[in-house]
Each structure stands twice: as C-alpha cells, then as structure tokens.
Amino acid sequence: MAEFMITSIPTSKVKQPDPDLGTFLAISSVLTGCSEAELEGTGMLDDYFCVLMKEQDHEGVRAFLAKAEEILAHKGTIQEEIKMTFIDLPDTATRPNPPFDQMGYDGLAQRIILLWYTGIWTTMNWKDEKTQPERTAMVSAQAYQQGLIWETAGTHPSGAKQPGYGSWHEPPIEEQDQRARKSTTRR
Amino acid sequence: MEYTDYDAVIVGSGIAGAVVAKTLTDAGKKVLMLDASLESGMALEGEQAYRTQAAYLNTFYRAIAKAPNSPYPNLKNAPSSDVLEAQPVEIMDPNTGYFVQKGPLAFGSDNWVGAGGTTQHWLGTTLRMLPNDFRMKTMYGRGVDWPFGYEVLRPYYEMAEYEIGIAGEVSEQRLPNIGDDYFSPGYEFPMEKIPQSYLDRLMLKKTDGLKVTMKYDHATVQHEIHCCSTPQGRNSTPNKNYKYGGVAWDHRAKTLHMTPAGLGGYEPIGSLWDPYTGQRCEGNAACVPICPVQAKYNALKTIKRAKQKNPHLLDIRSQCVAYGLEIDPDSNIIRGVKFNRYESAEDRSYTMGIARGKIYVLAASAIENAKLLLGSNAANSSDQVGRNLMDHMCLLTWGLFPEMVYPFRGPGSTTNISSFRDGDFRSRHSSWICPIDNWGWGWPAFSPGTNVTEAVMEGSFGEALRDRLRMELSRQVLLHFECEQDPQPENRVTIDERYKDRLGNYRPVIHYDASDYVKEAFRVAKEVSDQIFKANKIADGTTYLSSEADYWEYKGKGYTSRGAGHIVGTHRTGSDPRTSVVNPDMRTWDHKNLFLVGSGNMPTLGTSNPTLTLTALTFKAAEAILKQLET
C-alpha cells in the first residue's frame, strides 16, 4: 500500500495574521467574479495564499498585492484599472497564448483565477529560471474538489460531492429553483 | 518457488480471470490466480479495501489529466499502457512508455494491468452483440463468421448479466434485425434501467425518429434514427421480478445453468469495504476512471464472492508476473506457468517461480495474452496470435446546444443511437453505435478546465468570465461514433528482443492502421452527425487537427480517430485450426490443457462494448474447462 499512497500534506503556513491576506481575498473576488463569502466558503483561502507566498519571490507577490490594494481603494474604477494593469497584454507579449511571464506582473492575476477555478497552480520562474518551462500541479485533492468551475457549470466535481441517484435526470437544483421562482412571479 | 496441485492456474485478475475462478471454485475445483500487480490492490474487504480505494481516489483527485489509468499505479515491474502516451507515431520514442508503436497510426487505447483489471476504469456499458455480428462474412462479405451464432451465446449472456449485475430495460432495446428471440421469453435485467440524463431528454426530442441521408457515389440511402436507453453494469433499483440467483455447475449434465432467485429478486452487490455502500449509483460522474462508491461493477466483486464462498479452493498470489509457459516438447501439453515474483513496487529484485495445474487459463488481456503466447512460442500454429487487433475507432463530434443541457452529470452515457448498429450498409462500411455523452467536451477538449484557461488567456475575468463559462459549459454536447474495425492480419501485437521492461519481459510492439472500410464509415458518420446537429440547432465546435495522434485524411477531408479502450481480437476463436487460435470452447488448438479467455477471443467486434461479450465467452470457456476436468 505504502508504495503508491499519496498523503496530502498541508502546505506550510505563512505567519498569521498576514496583512496581505485580506487584499488577496478582495482581489481574488474581483478577478474570479465570486463574492468573498463564496471564496471563503471553499475553505481554500489560507492554502492558496500560502501557495502564492511559498512559490514566489515574495517581493513580486507583495508588489502585485500592493498594486491591487491601491486599485481596490479607487471605488468606481476598479474594473477598468484591473483590466489595464493586470489583464491587458503589454505590447511585448505575443498572441495567441502568451506565456504568463509575458503578462503584467508575470501573469499573477491569471494564475490566481486559474487556481480558484481549477485548483491548479502554474509554477513561476522568476529571475534566473526564465528559461525553464512552466509546470502545473494540482495543489491538493481538496483544491480539485473546491474548484469554482464545477458550480459555475451547474454541476459538482467529477468523483466528489455526488448529487445522488437519478439527479442527472433533472436540471440542477439551482436551475429548478430559478424556474420555480419565475413561475411564482408570473402567478 | 513452486505452486502446485491445482485444477486450474489462471493468469490475470480482470473480469475473465475472475469469472473462471468463481465458476470453477463453485464447482469444487482448486484454483490458483496469479496477479501481476500489488498485493494491496487485491484487498477484498474492510479497512484494507477501503484504504486502497482511498489511495486510488486521492491519486485521481490530484491528477491534472483525469485519464482512464490516472487513479492507478503504473508499475515498472508490470507496466500498463496509457492513452496519454499516444502521439503521432513518427515523433514517438520507442524507448519510452509501454507500447512500442510502429504505426502508421498510434494505437490509442489502454488497459490496466492490476487487481480487477480494466473493469476498474471501464464505463460499464453492457450491450449484447447483434445476431448479424456473428455472420459478417455470410451476410456482408466482410471480416469472418464466428464459429457459432448469437443463439449459442444467448444463455451465456444471461450468466454474464447476472454476474456483472446489469441495470437496463429490455422493452426499450430497439435494435436492428434482432428477430423476436433476441431475449429469452419474459427475460428482464437484474435491475431497473439507469435514469436517462436531462441532456438525453433534450437531445432525443429532435434526434429520435430523425430521417437522415447517407450518400454514396452511386446511391443515396434514407435512414430513420432510433435511440434507446443503455444497459449498464452499475447498481440501480433492484428488479423484484428478476428470475435468477446464480450460475451453477451441473455435475451430471456437465453444463452450467442458472439457479432461481430468492423471494426478493435481485440483490445488488455493494462496495468491497461495505455491502451497504454502492447499492445504487450516486451520480459521481466519474465512472471512467473510478467509481468512488463502487456502485459500478468491477471484477474484484466477483473474486471476493468466490473467495468468501470457497476460501480454501481459491489461492491468489499477487506481484507475480507471468512471462512464459513450460511446454512438454513431445505432447505439447502445458507443464507450468513461469513467473517472477517481485518484492515491492520500487524494487527490481524478484524470485523466479513456476505454477502447476491440470488446466491453464490465460486471462491477462488481449495484449498481454498475445505477448505471453508469442514469448513462449505457444498456440501459434495458425500464425494468428497477436493478429487482427481491433478497437472501436471513434469519430467525435461536439458542439453547443441552443439551450442549457447541463452536462458533466450522471454516468458517462445513458442513451445511445442504436439504429446504425446493423444494416445493408455494412457491405460498404463499418456499422457504428453512437452513445450520447453526458460529460460535455471532456474527452476531445479536456473541458471544463480548458474553457477556463482559454477564457482567461483571452483576457476575460470577473463576472463576465463566470457568465461566459456558465453559458459555454452548460450547453456542451458530445457524440461519439464507435465504428467497428474489421479484422486485418497486419494490425497486430508482436514482440522484439530490443524492447523489454525492467524485469526483462517483452513490451508489446504494435502495428496499427485504419482500413478504408472504417474510413468510409467516418465519412458517412460525419455527414450523419452534421444532420443531427442541424436538426438540433447545435453550433458545431468540432475540429480535427493534423497535429493529433490519429489524424488522417480520406476523400479530401481530415478526421481524428480516437481509441475506445475496446482492445479485441489477438487470439480469435474459430472452427478451423488453420485460421484461428482457439476452438469454440476457447481452448487452444495446439495445447489441450491451455484455454484463453478475454476479448482476444473475439473474431469480429460488432458495435458492443466488448466486456459483456467476453464475459459470456468466459462462462462458455469455464463450462468447457469443468467438462474437461471431469472426464
């Protein structure tokens, strides 16, 4: 058994409370389109913050978070500023599919979106390692199950959180609720 | 190391080996099963079985690509192939991976060498073959006829359906040219049909009964599409009217027969670790590669029942890799199975051993059986061992349905388009079955993960991203046309001294191609698919890229074929020892105490997923083995 048993060892925690954790949550919410409560509900916030801190040159992450904090303070223009700063490609990047490190802030915003949606982290090669190809890894079994993609698609992670016998014969519960609400309104 | 005094020695613990072991021990015979994989995988109950399953599941969760073998260990001492290895043959390195691919096409299917075999990752579709599948040469001038007809296999199909535990609805099996005795009078499946998906219900509205056109150079044929619910080897609501309670050997009549059910009808078999887990499918939507609750059948359930009922008659030895047969040079009788027993997955050290019995049964898969026979220079007077390797070559077509169909839920497929499974067109091109798939674009495009990547790379974020993903993913539909591959002697498994694994055993060297018979089916199937998409107002998303492993062009158009995991035909049964490897009892023509079981026995493939048929053939073989042991 021991030969192929993989135990999920929690990533080591950064010292808490970290002043940037709140910013990470807030910027994650804007980037993913999910409320902070939804993100916290996955139970992955601390783990993902650790992944970010552990994988990175800290200065790079801190710079990203500092910029994010600055933008988040400008209520009213948040979306535009995020787009300009983190999403729009710099002139030097080549389409299609530019590698993350050609994007603003080394594609941290994009990496964070993928992390929340799929549980997969794309390792970063800052500084001297830029020649190495980027590698992807599932953060943990829990990260896979908590991916936002499943609920977005109206389903559950394949192989977990099973909805029960025959559930697939009907639309998802949320859809049924919505239909019921509509028909009540009409009445 | 020597294991002796068995009535039968079985190599392999997949469904074929399991059925032989259970049937023989039920009849009082002493059986040894050699399994090549880890001992932990063979845990059949309680804490140990649960821990093994938890390890598989955890590995699956952590895999980036959830491929069929992703939950299971790929052992250096007993390697498995992996679909993820398949690339265009010209760029594949023969020194990596398991299969040595000689092309021209890459063989794009895998199986798992491990406890329970490929029933660990199978989908669980259990369709019987059709009567005309058994007489392809006579009816359509293609392939070969089987040495017996459907009617001979029918009682064995019933045994297989009992053993696997099939959920299905007999009255809905609308199949071409099956006559009125396809099912025996009053026959019902052990369990009620698995509910069809919401997606199926929406697709069926415009698809069932749709009239399509099949165009040929000098003819145009109209075809009315029919669909039906798919029988499956996964637990649902037990059928109180199910007639049978087991399969038993009649010592006097020298036949297998089915025994009557108890008062409550069928009793579903739950998980290995807890009989009350897995009593019904729970909608995990992960049948391939792993059913977390084991509501889906796997061969360990059969082995467990055998072991519980006759603990002293069944010995199982894990980590024993069979690599050769000891053959008496005068009589051609098999004297033993040679194996290496390794100590651990990491360790390359092993002890050599031999297992001896009266009868030998190779049940190691179509590929491994062929390898073992070729390496032993056995059973090959016909020169057919390893030849006629077949698979269902799959044409995948995918698109976006006009409304939300909510894929990625329920078993992989619950409905199939059945009307192209037989017809006069089989003289021109392959027949096909077309399952309606429930898991979106997962197979061809790795959805849903790739949809996120694509959207993010295009600069999408925030609520717009979420809305975009919801709209894309909830409307994804996929069809796959599983086209019957015809037997070709040059599609084959061979061995080569240059290519061996860590223990020094042969790696399979594979030559593989698609004939025009299949290619023509792809052409016609794509046109049929276009008509189905049009009728359903599906926005086509299908693309075939010349960089894909099995991309080819035919009559000016490009297609990518994909493997179905239906590895068939390397030691076919027949009535003539010059053109077949085993006789109609699945006994090798060359060695009177050597039987082969598994999908390798099938002379043609038809349009059924092969597991049910290979299981039926295995019951037939088990009956012959018992008869031989008792005379």
Short mmCIF file of C-alpha atoms in Angstrom, two decimals, chain A residues 10-179:
data_model
loop_
_atom_site.label_atom_id
_atom_site.label_comp_id
_atom_site.label_asym_id
_atom_site.label_seq_id
_atom_site.Cartn_x
_atom_site.Cartn_y
_atom_site.Cartn_z
CA PRO A 10 -0.89 20.76 4.11
CA THR A 11 1.38 23.47 2.80
CA SER A 12 3.33 25.25 5.49
CA LYS A 13 1.55 28.38 6.72
CA VAL A 14 2.93 31.83 6.42
CA LYS A 15 2.96 33.66 9.70
CA GLN A 16 -0.58 34.77 10.54
CA PRO A 17 -2.17 37.19 10.56
CA ASP A 18 -0.58 38.38 7.34
CA PRO A 19 -1.64 41.90 6.44
CA ASP A 20 -1.86 40.94 2.75
CA LEU A 21 -4.33 38.09 3.23
CA GLY A 22 -7.31 40.46 3.15
CA THR A 23 -6.06 42.05 -0.05
CA PHE A 24 -5.55 38.63 -1.61
CA LEU A 25 -9.17 37.73 -0.83
CA ALA A 26 -10.51 41.03 -2.13
CA ILE A 27 -8.56 40.93 -5.39
CA SER A 28 -9.43 37.24 -5.86
CA SER A 29 -13.10 38.14 -5.58
CA VAL A 30 -12.86 40.78 -8.30
CA LEU A 31 -10.77 38.54 -10.55
CA THR A 32 -12.99 35.44 -10.25
CA GLY A 33 -16.36 37.15 -10.19
CA CYS A 34 -17.29 35.35 -6.97
CA SER A 35 -18.14 37.02 -3.68
CA GLU A 36 -15.64 36.95 -0.84
CA ALA A 37 -18.07 34.74 1.08
CA GLU A 38 -18.13 32.24 -1.77
CA LEU A 39 -14.36 32.13 -1.88
CA GLU A 40 -14.05 31.75 1.87
CA GLY A 41 -16.68 29.02 1.66
CA THR A 42 -14.31 26.86 -0.33
CA GLY A 43 -12.02 26.68 2.69
CA MET A 44 -9.04 27.21 0.40
CA LEU A 45 -8.15 30.83 1.17
CA ASP A 46 -5.26 30.18 3.55
CA ASP A 47 -3.88 27.33 1.45
CA TYR A 48 -3.91 29.40 -1.72
CA PHE A 49 -2.32 32.37 -0.02
CA CYS A 50 0.42 30.03 1.16
CA VAL A 51 0.89 28.60 -2.33
CA LEU A 52 1.31 32.09 -3.61
CA MET A 53 3.79 33.06 -0.93
CA LYS A 54 5.70 29.81 -1.00
CA GLU A 55 6.12 29.50 -4.76
CA GLN A 56 7.16 33.06 -5.27
CA ASP A 57 9.79 35.56 -4.93
CA HIS A 58 7.99 37.36 -2.10
CA GLU A 59 8.79 40.80 -3.40
CA GLY A 60 6.99 40.05 -6.65
CA VAL A 61 3.85 38.94 -4.88
CA ARG A 62 3.97 41.80 -2.45
CA ALA A 63 4.30 44.24 -5.32
CA PHE A 64 1.29 42.69 -7.01
CA LEU A 65 -0.74 42.84 -3.80
CA ALA A 66 0.33 46.42 -3.09
CA LYS A 67 -0.84 47.43 -6.54
CA ALA A 68 -4.08 45.53 -6.03
CA GLU A 69 -4.67 47.27 -2.72
CA GLU A 70 -4.14 50.63 -4.36
CA ILE A 71 -6.63 49.85 -7.13
CA LEU A 72 -9.23 48.40 -4.78
CA ALA A 73 -9.28 51.69 -2.88
CA HIS A 74 -10.43 53.57 -6.01
CA LYS A 75 -14.08 52.55 -5.85
CA GLY A 76 -15.84 53.15 -9.16
CA THR A 77 -12.88 52.50 -11.43
CA ILE A 78 -11.76 49.12 -10.07
CA GLN A 79 -12.76 47.06 -13.11
CA GLU A 80 -11.08 49.39 -15.62
CA GLU A 81 -7.91 49.70 -13.60
CA ILE A 82 -7.61 45.95 -13.08
CA LYS A 83 -8.09 45.39 -16.76
CA MET A 84 -5.44 47.94 -17.67
CA THR A 85 -2.93 46.89 -15.03
CA PHE A 86 -3.25 43.10 -14.83
CA ILE A 87 -5.26 41.82 -17.78
CA ASP A 88 -4.41 43.76 -20.93
CA LEU A 89 -1.26 42.47 -22.54
CA PRO A 90 1.86 44.63 -22.70
CA ASP A 91 3.00 45.42 -26.24
CA THR A 92 5.85 42.96 -25.94
CA ALA A 93 3.59 39.92 -25.49
CA THR A 94 2.83 37.69 -28.44
CA ARG A 95 -0.56 36.17 -29.09
CA PRO A 96 -2.04 33.65 -29.11
CA ASN A 97 -1.46 32.16 -25.67
CA PRO A 98 1.37 34.28 -24.36
CA PRO A 99 3.26 32.63 -21.53
CA PHE A 100 2.29 34.07 -18.17
CA ASP A 101 5.61 35.77 -17.68
CA GLN A 102 4.93 37.98 -20.69
CA MET A 103 1.87 39.38 -18.96
CA GLY A 104 1.63 42.20 -16.49
CA TYR A 105 3.00 41.24 -13.07
CA ASP A 106 4.08 37.91 -14.59
CA GLY A 107 0.50 36.84 -15.11
CA LEU A 108 -0.23 36.64 -11.39
CA ALA A 109 -3.83 37.72 -11.89
CA GLN A 110 -4.36 34.98 -14.48
CA ARG A 111 -2.62 32.39 -12.36
CA ILE A 112 -4.84 33.30 -9.41
CA ILE A 113 -8.02 32.96 -11.47
CA LEU A 114 -7.00 29.50 -12.68
CA LEU A 115 -6.08 28.49 -9.14
CA TRP A 116 -9.51 29.32 -7.76
CA TYR A 117 -11.39 27.81 -10.69
CA THR A 118 -9.43 24.57 -11.10
CA GLY A 119 -7.18 24.07 -8.07
CA ILE A 120 -4.21 24.02 -10.44
CA TRP A 121 -1.21 26.26 -9.84
CA THR A 122 1.22 27.16 -12.57
CA THR A 123 4.65 27.39 -11.05
CA MET A 124 6.54 30.60 -11.68
CA ASN A 125 10.03 31.03 -12.99
CA TRP A 126 11.14 34.40 -11.84
CA LYS A 127 14.55 35.89 -12.37
CA ASP A 128 17.21 33.38 -13.35
CA GLU A 129 14.89 30.49 -14.15
CA LYS A 130 13.02 32.11 -17.01
CA THR A 131 14.28 29.56 -19.47
CA GLN A 132 12.53 26.69 -17.66
CA PRO A 133 9.09 25.71 -18.93
CA GLU A 134 6.25 26.47 -16.58
CA ARG A 135 4.87 23.45 -14.78
CA THR A 136 1.36 22.89 -13.50
CA ALA A 137 0.34 21.00 -10.38
CA MET A 138 -2.90 20.26 -8.61
CA VAL A 139 -2.44 21.96 -5.24
CA SER A 140 -4.21 19.16 -3.36
CA ALA A 141 -7.13 16.76 -3.58
CA GLN A 142 -9.17 19.34 -1.71
CA ALA A 143 -8.21 22.07 -4.18
CA TYR A 144 -9.55 19.93 -7.04
CA GLN A 145 -12.86 19.38 -5.27
CA GLN A 146 -13.24 23.04 -4.34
CA GLY A 147 -12.63 24.36 -7.87
CA LEU A 148 -15.17 27.09 -8.74
CA ILE A 149 -15.56 25.70 -12.23
CA TRP A 150 -17.90 22.93 -11.16
CA GLU A 151 -20.56 25.05 -9.56
CA THR A 152 -20.23 27.58 -12.39
CA ALA A 153 -21.05 24.77 -14.83
CA GLY A 154 -24.09 23.75 -12.77
CA THR A 155 -22.50 20.55 -11.53
CA HIS A 156 -20.13 19.06 -8.93
CA PRO A 157 -16.50 17.95 -9.21
CA SER A 158 -16.31 14.68 -11.09
CA GLY A 159 -15.79 11.95 -8.48
CA ALA A 160 -16.79 14.04 -5.44
CA LYS A 161 -19.75 15.82 -3.80
CA GLN A 162 -22.08 13.44 -5.57
CA PRO A 163 -25.64 14.73 -6.00
CA GLY A 164 -27.39 11.37 -5.56
CA TYR A 165 -29.21 8.70 -7.53
CA GLY A 166 -31.14 9.96 -10.53
CA SER A 167 -30.21 13.62 -10.01
CA TRP A 168 -28.87 13.78 -13.56
CA HIS A 169 -32.35 13.09 -14.95
CA GLU A 170 -33.46 16.60 -13.90
CA PRO A 171 -31.84 20.02 -14.33
CA PRO A 172 -29.55 21.06 -11.46
CA ILE A 173 -31.30 22.15 -8.24
CA GLU A 174 -30.36 25.84 -8.73
CA GLU A 175 -31.96 25.80 -12.17
CA GLN A 176 -35.10 24.15 -10.78
CA ASP A 177 -35.27 26.79 -8.02
CA GLN A 178 -34.94 29.57 -10.56
CA ARG A 179 -37.71 28.11 -12.69
#
